[in-house]
Structure formats: C-alpha cells, structure tokens
Amino acid sequence: MQEHIQLTQKEINRELLRGIFVWPKWWFASVSFLILVFLVGAGAFGYMINKGVGVTGLNRPVFWGVYMVNFVFWIGISHAGIMISAILRLTQAEWRRPITRAAEVLTVFSLMGAMFAAALVHTGRPWRAYWVFPYDFSRGVWMNVRSPLIWDPSAVNTYLIASSLFVFVALLPDLAIVRDRSRGWVRVMYSFMCLGWRGTPRQWKLQAVAGILLSALVLPVFVSVHSIVSWDFAVQIGTEGWHSTIFAPYFIIGAIHSGVSAVVTVMVLMVWLWKWDNYLRPDHFDAIGRLLIVVATTWFFFFFLEWVFALYTLEGPEIALRELQIFDWPMSGLFGLFLATAFFIPVPLWLFKRVRRNLLLMFLTTLLVNVGMWLERFLIIVPALLRKSPMIFDWGTYRPSIIEIFMVTAVFAWVTLGMLIFSKVFPLLPLFDIKESMVGRDEIKIGRRTVPASIRE
Amino acid sequence: MQQKPSLMTNGASHAEHALATPASITSDLLEKHATPASAFRWVALLCTVLVVLGVVGVVLRMSDGVSDKTVWGYYAALFVFILSTAQAAPMVAIATRLAKGHWRRPISRIAEMFTAVGVLNLLLFIPLLWVLPSLEDGRRSLWFFGNRDIPGYGYAPHLWATLALLFLVIGGIAMLWVSCLPDLAAIRDHSTGRRQRIARRMARGWQGTTRQWEMLDRRVGILGAYYFMMLVFVHFLISVDFAIALVPGWIDALFPATQAFTSLQGGAATVLLTMIVLRKAGYREYIELDQFWSLGKLLMAMSLLWFWFWFSSFNILWYGRKPNEQAVLDLFITGPYFWMFITTFMLNFVVPFFLMIWNPIRKSIWGPTLVASGVLIGTLLDRVRIYVAAFSIPGEDAAAHLLEQSPETVTPELADILIWAGGLGGVVLVFMLVARLVPVISIWEQTELLLYKVHKKFHRTEVLVLGKPE
C-alpha cells in the first residue's frame, strides 16, 4: 500500500471509536427513516398474514415472485463477508484489514434479511416455520429431508451461526478497548461481551488461532449455502431454465460478485459518513476493484456456459423460455438492463485505474452491479414460471403488488438499519487489525524507489 | 548467507539457504544450466526411445483407420490428459505471480517451461480431427446449434478447436520467451561459442534498461492473463465437442468448467513432481520446503473444490431421475468405469484432503509429493474414464436423445499403451530440451527476491521483512 499513513495507537483509537462515542445528526435522521420504512414493511407483512397471500401478485403459475428473488439476492450479498474475511485472511492479503469487519457484519444482517424474506414471508404461513425442524418425535412427523426447502434453513442457520461467531471472535479485543473507555452500565455491558479480554499473549494466540480455524471451517459452509439455494431450483425437472448442473457454481460466483460489490458500496459510505479516509485509501479500492474484475469475468463465463447449454439442448420449451427472456417486453428490457448493469458498464470502467481509485465512480458502479444482480435473480425465477408448461392449465403474467414492494423495501431498510445500529455499538473498522498492520508495516529502499513491506513469519 | 538462529518464522525457510548475492546466484545457476546432472543424457535417451515407440503406436493405430472412433478413445484421453496437466502447469506461475507470492520465484520458470509441451499436444491433436466425425451424422455440436445455413458451419468444430489450441500454444511460448529474456541475456554475457550465439539471438538485445523491465513486467502479466483465458476456452471447446456431444442425452453445462478446473489441480501436481525431480538434480538449495508447503496448501484447497464441482453435477443429474441423465451416470460412474471412478474420487479428493489436513504432512516435502503423484494418477484415470467412454458410443446413436445402453468397458490395446508411453515420454523430453535452452530456475526472479528481503530487529527477536511492489 503505497499511500499508507502511519498513525499512532492513540490516534487510531480516537478516530475509529468516534463512530461509537459521537452522535452525528445524519445518524438519527437515517435511523428514524429506516425504522419507518421497516415498520411499513412490517405492517404490510401483518396485512398479508391477516388477509392471506392473495394480497400479493403471486398466483398460478407464478408462485415464486419477488420474495424469492429477495431471498436469493440477500443470501448472495451475505457471501461478501466470508469472501473478504476468510479467503483474504488465509491468503494473507494485507489490504483486507480495514474492510473485514464491515464485510462480516454485512453478512450477518443480510442473512437475517434473507431469513426474514424467505422463512417468514415467502412461505406465506410463517406460524408453521418450525415445521422445518424435527419437532415432534411422539407423532412421528419428520421433515422431509429430501426436500431442498429443508436443506435451505439448515445451511442458512449454520452459516448465520458461523458468521456471527466469526464477527464476535474478531470483535473481542476491540470490545475491551470500548470497555476501558466507557462508564456505568455501558461498561458493564462491554465487560460482559468482551469475555474478560486483557490482551495477554495467550489470549492473542487463541484469538488468532480461532480466527484462522473459523476462516477455514466457514469456507465449506459458505460454499454449501448458495449451492443449496441454487438447488432449490436446479433439482426440479419440470421448470425450464432451472434444471442445470451449473447452477451451484453460477450462483456462488454471482453471489461473490454481488457481495464484494456491496462491500465496496459500504466502504465508500464509511469514507463519506465517518471520514475514515486515513484507513480506506484509494489503494484499497484499487485492490478490491481488481478483484472485482476477476470475479465479474468468471461470473460472466458461467453465465455464458449457462446460456450455451440452454440452447444446446435444442428443446423447444427451453428455447421458447430464452426467447421470452430476451425478446418479449418487458423481460427483454429487464434483460438488457441486467447485462448492462451487472457486467458491460462496470467491468470496462474498472479496467481503468483512475476509475478504481475514484470513490464516486466505484460507489455508482457497484450499486449498478447489485441492481443487475437483483434483476438476474428475477429473470431466473419469474420468466421460467410465467410460461405455460405441460402440467399447468393456467398461465399469465406477474406484477408485484404494493404489499410485496413494501416488504422487499423493508428488507433493504433492515440491512441498512442493522449496519447503522451496529456502527453505534461496535467499531466498524477493526482497531486491533489496523494497529497490527501499522506495527508490522515497513518500507524497503531499492535504488531510488521505496517499496512497501511487511513482517512475514 | 548465514542462518540467523533468532529469526522468527513459522516454519518457513524463506530461501535462507540460497546464495546471498545476485552475482553468486547468477553464476551458480548458469553453471548448473551449462553442466546438467549425469543422468540427464540417459533420461533423455529413454524418453527418445519412448517417443519412437509412441510413433510406432500411432502408426499402428492409424492402420486401423479413422472411421471407428471407439479405438481412438485412449488416444483422445492422452491428448486431454496432457492438456489437463502439462499445459495447465503454467497456471502455477501465472496465478502466483498475479497474487505476488514470493514463494513462487524458484518454481515459476518450471511451470512456464511446460508451455512448450503444447507443441507436442498440437501434433497429437491432428489425427483427432479426422477421427471426430463431421456434423453430418446429426449429433449436436456447440457450434450454431444445428443451423446449417450459417456460414462457417462446415468448419465446426474442427477448425475452431484447432485455431484455439494453436493460439494457446503460441501465447504460452511467447510468455515463456518473454519471461526468459533477462536470463538469456545472462547466458549471452557469461558463455561462449554456440550457447552464446543462440542466447544472443534469443535475448533480442536485452540490456536491462528500466523501460525493458517495465515492458517485461507488463507483457508477462498480459500474456499470463491471455494464456489463462485461452486455456479455459480450449477446455470448453474440447470438452463439449470431444466428449459431451458424443454422448446422447448428456447435457451438463458445468462439465467444461469442471474439466478446466480439475486441470488446474493436475497442473499443480505436475509442477510438484517436477520440483522433487529437480531437487534431486542439484537444485535443493532453491526449491525448498516453502514451495512444497505452499503448493500443498493449494492442492488441498483444490481437492475440496474437486469434490464440489463433481457433486454439483452429480446431484442434479442424480436427483432429477430423468432417463437420459440416469444413463449418463451409468456410463461414467456406476457402469463400465465404476472402479476407475472410485479410484479417481479417492486420489483427487479423499486422499489429498484427508492427508493434507494434517500439518506434519502438509508442511513436508514428501507429503505434497505423494499427494501430487496420486492426483496425477487420478486425473489420468478421470480423463480415460470420460473420453474412452465418450468415444465408445456407436456413431449411429449420435443423434439420439438418450443412451439406451452403456457400451462395454474399452480396454487399452498394445497401440494405446505405446501411444501413452510415447506421449508421456514426449512431455518429459520436450521439458528437458527446453531446460537445455533456458535455466530451470529463473535467475532474475531469484535475484530480485534479494532486493525485497531484509532482516530487521523487532523487540527481542529478529524478523524477516518482505517487500511487495505494487
């Protein structure tokens, strides 16, 4: 990192704890607005429970609409944390340090949002959500383990637990710092949460080992979650466009594309809102921009394969579906928008270093990616159901109702709200990690050039 | 350099035993390059004999004609095996250079030298163009989806696959050449006679100016990215037209990506085995534990991914219970190649993962080498399983929607054994020939490491500080 700024530990504490101890006006305004949006969504949810799912646009044959799209989208975003934290930690990428916490927290709130979108809303009868658990031994009722809809909650819950642990373990040293700077009941609360952290060599060693172990263990969970979400669709043989072997890797790489883009969006917001530009330097955006080029290109390759093999089948219904996606309005418009925003606008722009180092452009392009990735899920799910299939006597169109739009918006509000509230209670930038990088950082003179260096074991 | 006992490391050697000055590294590596190990000639002779036997095998195979593609299955498997191992080996250099891993330096040249094997594989590919029937038999193809009115239809897939392979080989050799320029200049400046003349011609006036170094850095990066994309593209073309299209009812969008990915595993294993041979051939102080350890970690990660790629396909084909998909599973997994599949599964996933999970095995020289040997055997069996099975489908079934019955297991004939021996001998021979032209350890990358490495005092201990240029 050529643009490194060396700061003292006191300066780091002061600047990074500002998020907790200072209450800016924009924070109250944003949180109030988001709570309002969330409450509107909750009201819409209550209304749907009271009146039934008929108040949505869902009907024969489109039973899976924007709720399902939302579920897949937020599961996708949740892949950011592990991609950034676990993989970059295992590969010892130095530039990961200021980004990891925000990415991990985004994972946790996205997963909660996905569970809200799927378990509580999408099922239509949330009071029966416990049916996915083995709840009644005496009656001999057992959930159907052959159903992907049972695999989903198992995978998502495991991922949520693992991600929360991941965040918590990495938080311990920082919680102790907050504890030492607070008083009264707040101090008691942080004392309780930091589990008696004193910073002894043994505690540091255990914390480091736990981080590496969790990184390695959470990776298979991370892969399994979106694979299983993709199998909700791919194991079916009755719906054109879904039964494809490529779905698991295609969903995973799409999730990483979407998730890492979301992390960049959050990074820019952290610089703009908390003025943490001493920590999130243009180099960080440059590095993550280069990563995004690789991820996006790989995603596009899988997208290409998915399309090639859809046409390769030479099956009438499959080709008719593809024609619906790219030639029939409004799907054709959405398809064009999806391709432009998910790949053709951002990736060529990211090829330029000046763009990768420009916060505003990175903010806009990564937002575009997520518009595109949301549309991608919509275009996978809805057109496939719209078409008339052999065993269906109804076909028609689908238009999300205002109730669905409120609830989808509420999930967006929930994730943003969660991030904002988290940032008031916990440090959003990992203090100990940044201090460690400051201590382990050095420079080497080679001729007239100075090359950044770091201590290696 | 003297080993500092107080240096704090986590078991890594960081090439501390290597020679300490650029001049001593250069002279040592040039000397090793000029005077190869005593066994070099004998191994080269043995490989030449194998290649001759291979040519005999090809002639024998040709004498059967090209109309019955069943007997060409093992030949096709050899071609894809080399594509999946030797031609994928350069990815070890490309990926680690992209990630700026310093541990790559002693092995990046080894990996890049395998690009030259592409020439051999390009020659091997030529007979397959006649063996693969034209699209007139009604089978599906990747190209134009059966629409014969589109111009260029008649050239598919033969011409396009050949062109893709040709561009892969050219790109690979260009990358090898560009990355060798500083070392060729070193040979030019430190040798006499024929060696000097060849090196002078190949070094293209390299003087080591700032501009030349900047261009080298940029060109190696661009050619590396190009090689990676072409490798994936070639795997895509070959896997579709030489495997999927031959099996009625096999529609597997993931298979091209699976073959491309598993070739990365094969490439890493190829480099690992070459490393152990070169250690025995006098490069012990350069190829150390770090290289085995790091590549071993990659192998472990790739074994997990191997399982994921396989399961992603298998789960969809198995769960749906569609007759055409059940037939495909029978052909490749539960039917005539069952034991081959089980062995591949063990050697490419179970053994690498469950052995390398243990620190003492992963952090050793023999552990990753053992696992790499298994991975190579597993990859070989996997390619045989897929391509021999695909080529064994009778031509008249090509346009069907479903494979009614799996053909019997095809066992190798004498010609196949000779071809395989010649092909593998040819790979080693090409590598050895390239090793006579350029040093197997990149001199400039080794000396560059010295610039980025500093020992510093840190509290009560001494640490290694490594520079990472942007």
mmCIF file of C-alpha atoms in Angstrom, chain B residues 281-449:
data_model
loop_
_atom_site.group_PDB
_atom_site.id
_atom_site.type_symbol
_atom_site.label_atom_id
_atom_site.label_comp_id
_atom_site.label_asym_id
_atom_site.label_seq_id
_atom_site.Cartn_x
_atom_site.Cartn_y
_atom_site.Cartn_z
ATOM 1 C CA ALA B 281 19.092 -32.914 -9.855
ATOM 2 C CA GLY B 282 21.034 -30.312 -7.882
ATOM 3 C CA TYR B 283 18.557 -27.516 -7.136
ATOM 4 C CA ARG B 284 17.987 -28.419 -3.494
ATOM 5 C CA GLU B 285 19.033 -25.023 -2.147
ATOM 6 C CA TYR B 286 16.478 -23.226 -4.323
ATOM 7 C CA ILE B 287 13.430 -25.486 -4.196
ATOM 8 C CA GLU B 288 12.752 -25.715 -0.505
ATOM 9 C CA LEU B 289 10.053 -26.575 1.969
ATOM 10 C CA ASP B 290 8.209 -23.269 1.315
ATOM 11 C CA GLN B 291 7.431 -24.223 -2.249
ATOM 12 C CA PHE B 292 6.141 -27.688 -1.322
ATOM 13 C CA TRP B 293 4.186 -26.326 1.619
ATOM 14 C CA SER B 294 2.513 -23.528 -0.328
ATOM 15 C CA LEU B 295 1.703 -25.639 -3.360
ATOM 16 C CA GLY B 296 0.492 -28.376 -0.999
ATOM 17 C CA LYS B 297 -1.987 -25.940 0.552
ATOM 18 C CA LEU B 298 -3.261 -25.107 -2.915
ATOM 19 C CA LEU B 299 -3.615 -28.813 -3.698
ATOM 20 C CA MET B 300 -5.647 -29.312 -0.540
ATOM 21 C CA ALA B 301 -7.994 -26.446 -1.400
ATOM 22 C CA MET B 302 -8.328 -27.773 -4.933
ATOM 23 C CA SER B 303 -9.212 -31.243 -3.690
ATOM 24 C CA LEU B 304 -12.177 -29.752 -1.836
ATOM 25 C CA LEU B 305 -13.189 -27.843 -4.937
ATOM 26 C CA TRP B 306 -12.831 -31.038 -6.977
ATOM 27 C CA PHE B 307 -15.476 -32.600 -4.780
ATOM 28 C CA TRP B 308 -17.740 -29.557 -5.027
ATOM 29 C CA PHE B 309 -17.555 -29.415 -8.823
ATOM 30 C CA TRP B 310 -18.224 -33.139 -9.085
ATOM 31 C CA PHE B 311 -21.083 -33.097 -6.596
ATOM 32 C CA SER B 312 -22.705 -30.045 -8.194
ATOM 33 C CA SER B 313 -23.085 -32.021 -11.413
ATOM 34 C CA PHE B 314 -23.822 -35.365 -9.856
ATOM 35 C CA ASN B 315 -26.532 -34.072 -7.535
ATOM 36 C CA ILE B 316 -28.531 -32.506 -10.347
ATOM 37 C CA LEU B 317 -28.211 -35.486 -12.691
ATOM 38 C CA TRP B 318 -28.997 -37.978 -9.937
ATOM 39 C CA TYR B 319 -31.817 -36.163 -8.135
ATOM 40 C CA GLY B 320 -33.943 -35.479 -11.240
ATOM 41 C CA ARG B 321 -34.226 -39.173 -12.166
ATOM 42 C CA LYS B 322 -34.524 -38.237 -15.855
ATOM 43 C CA PRO B 323 -33.803 -41.293 -18.009
ATOM 44 C CA ASN B 324 -31.179 -39.557 -20.145
ATOM 45 C CA GLU B 325 -29.342 -38.339 -17.056
ATOM 46 C CA GLN B 326 -29.513 -41.723 -15.339
ATOM 47 C CA ALA B 327 -27.959 -43.237 -18.460
ATOM 48 C CA VAL B 328 -25.108 -40.703 -18.306
ATOM 49 C CA LEU B 329 -24.473 -41.548 -14.659
ATOM 50 C CA ASP B 330 -24.455 -45.225 -15.527
ATOM 51 C CA LEU B 331 -21.931 -44.683 -18.294
ATOM 52 C CA PHE B 332 -19.499 -42.584 -16.298
ATOM 53 C CA ILE B 333 -19.994 -43.599 -12.676
ATOM 54 C CA THR B 334 -21.881 -46.755 -11.838
ATOM 55 C CA GLY B 335 -21.415 -48.732 -15.034
ATOM 56 C CA PRO B 336 -18.397 -49.920 -17.034
ATOM 57 C CA TYR B 337 -15.971 -47.428 -15.444
ATOM 58 C CA PHE B 338 -17.103 -47.784 -11.825
ATOM 59 C CA TRP B 339 -13.719 -48.716 -10.353
ATOM 60 C CA MET B 340 -11.997 -46.071 -12.387
ATOM 61 C CA PHE B 341 -14.375 -43.504 -10.943
ATOM 62 C CA ILE B 342 -13.872 -44.747 -7.373
ATOM 63 C CA THR B 343 -10.088 -44.566 -7.763
ATOM 64 C CA THR B 344 -10.302 -41.051 -9.200
ATOM 65 C CA PHE B 345 -12.588 -39.995 -6.358
ATOM 66 C CA MET B 346 -10.123 -41.340 -3.807
ATOM 67 C CA LEU B 347 -6.982 -39.917 -5.421
ATOM 68 C CA ASN B 348 -8.330 -36.499 -6.364
ATOM 69 C CA PHE B 349 -10.442 -35.784 -3.313
ATOM 70 C CA VAL B 350 -10.341 -38.177 -0.358
ATOM 71 C CA VAL B 351 -6.597 -38.835 -0.150
ATOM 72 C CA PRO B 352 -5.416 -35.244 -0.820
ATOM 73 C CA PHE B 353 -7.889 -33.712 1.582
ATOM 74 C CA PHE B 354 -7.610 -36.148 4.464
ATOM 75 C CA LEU B 355 -3.822 -36.384 4.229
ATOM 76 C CA MET B 356 -3.077 -32.720 3.723
ATOM 77 C CA ILE B 357 -5.341 -31.664 6.558
ATOM 78 C CA TRP B 358 -2.512 -32.747 8.885
ATOM 79 C CA ASN B 359 0.165 -30.126 9.467
ATOM 80 C CA PRO B 360 3.134 -32.536 9.536
ATOM 81 C CA ILE B 361 2.147 -33.945 6.143
ATOM 82 C CA ARG B 362 1.302 -30.622 4.559
ATOM 83 C CA LYS B 363 4.440 -28.991 5.901
ATOM 84 C CA SER B 364 6.806 -31.531 4.442
ATOM 85 C CA ILE B 365 8.457 -32.328 1.156
ATOM 86 C CA TRP B 366 7.322 -35.924 0.852
ATOM 87 C CA GLY B 367 3.651 -35.268 1.793
ATOM 88 C CA PRO B 368 2.674 -32.935 -1.069
ATOM 89 C CA THR B 369 4.807 -35.012 -3.469
ATOM 90 C CA LEU B 370 2.963 -38.184 -2.528
ATOM 91 C CA VAL B 371 -0.404 -36.468 -2.881
ATOM 92 C CA ALA B 372 0.597 -34.940 -6.223
ATOM 93 C CA SER B 373 1.524 -38.380 -7.565
ATOM 94 C CA GLY B 374 -1.930 -39.613 -6.580
ATOM 95 C CA VAL B 375 -3.609 -36.584 -8.136
ATOM 96 C CA LEU B 376 -1.815 -37.185 -11.441
ATOM 97 C CA ILE B 377 -2.877 -40.833 -11.497
ATOM 98 C CA GLY B 378 -6.405 -39.787 -10.562
ATOM 99 C CA THR B 379 -6.501 -37.172 -13.327
ATOM 100 C CA LEU B 380 -5.226 -39.746 -15.817
ATOM 101 C CA LEU B 381 -7.953 -42.214 -14.850
ATOM 102 C CA ASP B 382 -10.552 -39.463 -14.920
ATOM 103 C CA ARG B 383 -9.683 -38.447 -18.478
ATOM 104 C CA VAL B 384 -9.620 -42.093 -19.564
ATOM 105 C CA ARG B 385 -13.000 -42.634 -17.913
ATOM 106 C CA ILE B 386 -14.622 -39.682 -19.666
ATOM 107 C CA TYR B 387 -13.017 -39.760 -23.104
ATOM 108 C CA VAL B 388 -12.740 -43.515 -23.634
ATOM 109 C CA ALA B 389 -16.369 -43.860 -22.565
ATOM 110 C CA ALA B 390 -17.498 -40.993 -24.812
ATOM 111 C CA PHE B 391 -15.586 -42.325 -27.808
ATOM 112 C CA SER B 392 -17.028 -45.799 -27.247
ATOM 113 C CA ILE B 393 -20.586 -44.683 -28.097
ATOM 114 C CA PRO B 394 -21.534 -46.069 -31.521
ATOM 115 C CA GLY B 395 -21.795 -43.435 -34.239
ATOM 116 C CA GLU B 396 -25.382 -44.335 -35.131
ATOM 117 C CA ASP B 397 -26.500 -43.264 -31.626
ATOM 118 C CA ALA B 398 -25.094 -39.777 -32.096
ATOM 119 C CA ALA B 399 -28.379 -38.042 -32.844
ATOM 120 C CA ALA B 400 -30.425 -39.921 -30.214
ATOM 121 C CA HIS B 401 -31.846 -38.171 -27.140
ATOM 122 C CA LEU B 402 -30.948 -40.955 -24.791
ATOM 123 C CA LEU B 403 -28.219 -43.548 -24.433
ATOM 124 C CA GLU B 404 -30.216 -46.779 -24.345
ATOM 125 C CA GLN B 405 -27.398 -48.952 -23.047
ATOM 126 C CA SER B 406 -23.875 -48.252 -21.846
ATOM 127 C CA PRO B 407 -21.218 -49.840 -24.062
ATOM 128 C CA GLU B 408 -18.780 -52.343 -22.542
ATOM 129 C CA THR B 409 -15.560 -51.183 -20.896
ATOM 130 C CA VAL B 410 -12.913 -50.492 -23.530
ATOM 131 C CA THR B 411 -9.526 -51.871 -22.514
ATOM 132 C CA PRO B 412 -6.284 -50.482 -23.952
ATOM 133 C CA GLU B 413 -4.594 -52.332 -26.789
ATOM 134 C CA LEU B 414 -0.862 -52.527 -27.478
ATOM 135 C CA ALA B 415 -1.052 -49.470 -29.735
ATOM 136 C CA ASP B 416 -2.725 -47.479 -26.940
ATOM 137 C CA ILE B 417 -0.039 -48.462 -24.447
ATOM 138 C CA LEU B 418 2.696 -47.462 -26.870
ATOM 139 C CA ILE B 419 0.979 -44.152 -27.620
ATOM 140 C CA TRP B 420 0.633 -43.363 -23.929
ATOM 141 C CA ALA B 421 4.257 -44.271 -23.240
ATOM 142 C CA GLY B 422 5.367 -42.129 -26.184
ATOM 143 C CA GLY B 423 3.139 -39.227 -25.157
ATOM 144 C CA LEU B 424 4.362 -39.160 -21.559
ATOM 145 C CA GLY B 425 7.960 -39.661 -22.689
ATOM 146 C CA GLY B 426 7.459 -36.815 -25.159
ATOM 147 C CA VAL B 427 6.282 -34.463 -22.413
ATOM 148 C CA VAL B 428 9.425 -35.150 -20.372
ATOM 149 C CA LEU B 429 11.644 -34.897 -23.460
ATOM 150 C CA VAL B 430 10.214 -31.508 -24.502
ATOM 151 C CA PHE B 431 10.727 -30.229 -20.954
ATOM 152 C CA MET B 432 14.330 -31.443 -20.986
ATOM 153 C CA LEU B 433 15.003 -29.847 -24.362
ATOM 154 C CA VAL B 434 13.702 -26.524 -23.091
ATOM 155 C CA ALA B 435 15.860 -26.976 -19.994
ATOM 156 C CA ARG B 436 18.900 -27.022 -22.276
ATOM 157 C CA LEU B 437 17.872 -23.652 -23.707
ATOM 158 C CA VAL B 438 16.941 -21.744 -20.568
ATOM 159 C CA PRO B 439 17.732 -22.171 -16.853
ATOM 160 C CA VAL B 440 15.058 -24.126 -14.978
ATOM 161 C CA ILE B 441 15.227 -21.661 -12.106
ATOM 162 C CA SER B 442 14.525 -18.085 -13.085
ATOM 163 C CA ILE B 443 17.749 -16.222 -12.323
ATOM 164 C CA TRP B 444 16.218 -12.770 -12.438
ATOM 165 C CA GLU B 445 13.332 -13.689 -10.166
ATOM 166 C CA GLN B 446 15.714 -15.227 -7.643
ATOM 167 C CA THR B 447 18.000 -12.203 -7.606
ATOM 168 C CA GLU B 448 15.023 -9.860 -7.458
ATOM 169 C CA LEU B 449 13.940 -11.577 -4.247
#
